[in-house]
Amino acid sequence: MPDQNQVKEKIANLLNQPVSKLEDGAVLTTLVVESFALIEMVIELQEEFGVQLVQEDLKDIKTVGDLTGLIASRSR
Amino acid sequence: MLSENELWILSFYRTSEISGALFFGKLAKSMKPGEIQRDMTKHFSDEALHSWYWTSCIERLGAQALKLSEAYQDQYLAAAGMPVNLMEVLAITQVFEKRVVNQYARHSQVAGLQPEVSETLARIMIDEKWHIEWIHDALKKMESEYGKDLIEATLKRFWEADRDVYSKTMQEHEERIQGLVRLK
């Protein structure tokens, strides 16, 4: 089961940014401005970590920390 | 020759095809090997080709495609919320493609339509019908993973968003599309 840091590393890789620049409080829609790019990232994370999410799961997910926490907690 | 409104409408179609191609291209690139990867690859290549058909059509009619900043799909995300898994992506695409076929079919009925536009619409609609079929089949196969009820509820939610988006678009561009509602 991955921890949040591993998920964050994957996000950094997908966004082509250094992990050090991805603070837990960074707002996702500010970090990834283009909607389609955000969709792509969320789907890739699910594929990578074997997680299945639905729209309801992301209702309260706003920041990098929210997302890494969700993926890490749901990973099989 | 194209009127200003006709040029805008065809350019809007072109921009939306490009947006679709770029999005599906990225998805096709990231997908695991399998049927969906295969069909999505064809889907994205079709959308790119459609944008070329519109570009070429506009040029043959003596104009150049307008550079527009917003595509029809952008409004879907605002209305329906972001799809977060492959099933939701396919569901929202299914709804969108059916809307596209509907719109193109209506456009093809416009009185006095230029042959270049008529031919382009006919070519594109052949592909769009296949797009609807492969996505329908893919969603069917996903029932074992997501459940039939969830897929149907997802499609229903996106249909509701589609109705809102279409209605809003028609209102916003009423003047531009007035010519398109004169059916044969």
XYZ file of C-alpha atoms in Angstrom:
260
model
C 0.000 0.000 0.000
C 1.541 3.354 -1.029
C 1.942 6.221 1.389
C 1.048 9.798 0.563
C 4.620 10.638 -0.400
C 4.619 7.962 -3.067
C 1.380 9.318 -4.463
C 2.834 12.807 -4.401
C 5.875 11.584 -6.318
C 3.603 10.181 -8.999
C 1.698 13.476 -9.203
C 5.001 15.337 -9.546
C 6.004 12.969 -12.322
C 2.715 13.462 -14.149
C 2.939 17.233 -13.844
C 6.632 17.274 -14.692
C 7.399 19.216 -11.543
C 9.802 18.585 -8.656
C 8.140 16.987 -5.613
C 9.510 19.790 -3.462
C 7.191 22.232 -5.245
C 4.063 20.209 -4.428
C 2.964 21.436 -1.054
C 0.098 19.596 0.647
C -1.878 22.818 0.727
C -1.507 23.534 -2.989
C -4.934 23.854 -4.594
C -5.337 21.331 -7.409
C -7.241 23.592 -9.780
C -4.499 26.220 -9.431
C -1.752 23.667 -9.943
C -3.439 22.085 -12.968
C -5.254 24.858 -14.761
C -6.628 22.874 -17.673
C -9.649 20.775 -16.715
C -8.850 17.934 -19.077
C -5.312 17.673 -17.736
C -6.731 17.299 -14.237
C -9.064 14.520 -15.398
C -6.140 12.756 -17.030
C -4.065 13.019 -13.854
C -6.823 11.627 -11.624
C -7.404 8.692 -13.971
C -3.689 7.916 -14.179
C -3.411 7.920 -10.385
C -6.272 5.428 -10.188
C -4.602 3.196 -12.770
C -1.213 3.439 -11.045
C -2.428 2.672 -7.518
C -5.337 0.332 -8.291
C -7.967 2.693 -6.935
C -11.511 3.190 -8.210
C -13.069 6.590 -7.550
C -16.397 8.138 -8.501
C -17.292 11.803 -8.771
C -18.773 11.849 -5.262
C -15.366 10.871 -3.802
C -13.779 14.041 -5.124
C -16.477 16.395 -3.913
C -14.358 17.675 -0.990
C -10.934 17.140 -2.542
C -9.350 20.530 -3.105
C -5.619 20.241 -2.380
C -2.650 18.010 -3.129
C -2.802 16.720 0.443
C -6.514 15.869 0.100
C -5.849 13.902 -3.088
C -2.759 12.027 -1.887
C -4.576 11.149 1.324
C -7.584 9.817 -0.586
C -5.534 7.737 -3.029
C -3.286 6.342 -0.279
C -6.236 5.376 1.904
C -8.117 3.651 -0.933
C -5.186 1.807 -2.459
C -5.365 -1.985 -2.391
C -18.988 31.993 -49.629
C -19.577 31.931 -45.875
C -21.419 34.503 -43.818
C -19.791 35.678 -40.599
C -22.182 33.525 -38.568
C -21.606 30.444 -40.697
C -17.845 30.906 -40.393
C -18.165 31.112 -36.626
C -20.305 27.993 -36.411
C -17.976 25.902 -38.596
C -14.978 27.228 -36.660
C -16.716 26.241 -33.422
C -17.230 22.735 -34.773
C -13.538 22.634 -35.729
C -12.405 23.817 -32.302
C -14.574 21.231 -30.572
C -13.165 18.437 -32.763
C -9.632 19.559 -31.891
C -10.455 19.591 -28.174
C -11.859 16.089 -28.440
C -8.810 14.861 -30.349
C -6.361 16.300 -27.830
C -8.227 14.871 -24.867
C -8.691 11.390 -26.321
C -5.138 11.400 -27.578
C -3.857 11.912 -24.054
C -6.155 9.218 -22.729
C -5.163 6.788 -25.495
C -1.512 7.407 -24.658
C -2.013 6.626 -20.972
C -4.258 3.557 -21.315
C -3.256 -0.014 -20.664
C -3.235 -2.307 -23.724
C -6.625 -3.699 -24.672
C -9.807 -3.051 -26.619
C -10.525 0.330 -25.084
C -6.982 1.513 -25.801
C -7.382 0.367 -29.389
C -10.786 1.992 -29.957
C -9.870 5.178 -28.153
C -6.816 5.493 -30.409
C -9.052 5.337 -33.456
C -11.528 7.719 -31.843
C -8.912 10.370 -31.228
C -7.490 10.029 -34.715
C -11.011 10.455 -36.138
C -11.552 13.650 -34.156
C -8.273 15.075 -35.429
C -9.292 14.181 -38.985
C -12.661 15.871 -38.466
C -10.944 19.080 -37.447
C -8.994 18.858 -40.689
C -12.215 18.292 -42.663
C -13.682 21.479 -41.160
C -10.500 23.451 -41.769
C -10.434 22.295 -45.369
C -14.160 22.944 -45.834
C -13.831 26.515 -44.572
C -10.863 27.103 -46.870
C -12.705 25.739 -49.896
C -15.470 28.228 -49.148
C -12.994 31.092 -49.360
C -12.381 31.755 -45.671
C -9.977 30.848 -42.883
C -10.978 29.106 -39.673
C -11.361 31.402 -36.694
C -9.197 30.819 -33.665
C -11.743 30.279 -30.875
C -10.875 29.847 -27.226
C -13.762 27.738 -26.037
C -15.053 24.372 -27.206
C -18.477 22.893 -26.508
C -16.996 20.233 -24.220
C -15.623 22.868 -21.823
C -19.152 23.782 -20.826
C -19.965 20.173 -20.021
C -17.404 20.041 -17.244
C -18.795 23.156 -15.671
C -22.343 21.762 -15.812
C -21.736 18.077 -15.056
C -18.637 18.183 -12.915
C -15.369 16.538 -13.762
C -15.506 12.865 -14.771
C -13.078 11.056 -12.482
C -12.767 7.575 -13.924
C -12.794 5.942 -17.322
C -16.454 4.947 -17.062
C -17.479 8.549 -16.401
C -15.269 9.779 -19.249
C -16.934 7.344 -21.637
C -20.384 8.214 -20.308
C -19.929 11.951 -20.791
C -18.430 11.305 -24.232
C -21.397 9.137 -25.191
C -23.788 11.941 -24.317
C -21.664 14.502 -26.109
C -21.289 12.415 -29.276
C -25.046 11.894 -29.474
C -25.522 15.644 -29.168
C -22.952 16.179 -31.948
C -24.743 13.731 -34.267
C -28.030 15.444 -33.477
C -26.590 18.886 -34.182
C -24.837 17.830 -37.374
C -28.010 16.089 -38.587
C -30.018 19.281 -37.980
C -27.375 21.354 -39.725
C -27.456 19.030 -42.728
C -31.171 19.842 -43.134
C -30.623 23.587 -43.555
C -32.096 24.967 -46.760
C -29.559 26.012 -49.374
C -26.605 24.440 -47.568
C -23.322 24.673 -49.413
C -22.348 21.270 -50.898
C -18.942 21.524 -49.199
C -20.613 21.769 -45.783
C -23.122 19.050 -46.611
C -20.380 16.631 -47.695
C -18.274 17.375 -44.614
C -21.214 16.742 -42.305
C -21.979 13.439 -44.037
C -18.371 12.239 -43.799
C -18.068 13.107 -40.147
C -21.398 11.574 -39.144
C -20.316 8.147 -40.397
C -17.462 8.193 -37.874
C -19.539 9.702 -35.088
C -21.995 6.812 -35.339
C -19.139 4.362 -34.817
C -17.976 6.426 -31.843
C -21.385 6.008 -30.222
C -21.352 2.255 -30.914
C -17.911 1.501 -29.491
C -18.533 3.532 -26.366
C -21.903 1.826 -25.886
C -20.169 -1.569 -26.114
C -17.367 -0.482 -23.766
C -19.838 0.781 -21.157
C -21.739 -2.498 -21.414
C -18.555 -4.412 -20.624
C -17.915 -2.132 -17.654
C -21.176 -3.157 -15.989
C -19.446 -6.015 -14.189
C -16.954 -3.555 -12.672
C -19.115 -0.506 -11.948
C -22.638 -1.938 -11.897
C -25.378 -1.278 -14.427
C -27.264 1.056 -12.067
C -24.264 3.334 -11.507
C -23.551 3.573 -15.231
C -27.178 4.401 -15.990
C -27.287 6.985 -13.211
C -24.071 8.527 -14.538
C -25.457 8.729 -18.077
C -28.665 10.278 -16.747
C -26.703 12.935 -14.852
C -24.705 13.822 -17.924
C -27.839 13.953 -20.092
C -29.321 16.475 -17.694
C -26.161 18.556 -17.888
C -26.218 18.269 -21.680
C -29.742 19.661 -21.855
C -28.669 22.645 -19.744
C -25.538 23.258 -21.804
C -27.308 22.927 -25.135
C -30.105 25.248 -24.063
C -27.584 27.824 -22.813
C -25.507 27.579 -25.985
C -28.551 28.027 -28.192
C -29.572 31.119 -26.223
C -26.097 32.639 -26.270
C -25.684 32.167 -29.975
C -29.278 32.603 -31.046
C -28.418 35.155 -33.684
C -25.684 32.987 -35.174
C -27.750 29.871 -35.405
C -30.975 31.418 -36.615
C -30.058 30.341 -40.088
C -29.676 26.744 -38.931
C -33.238 26.395 -37.728
C -34.725 26.938 -41.168
C -35.305 23.279 -41.892
C -36.181 21.894 -45.282
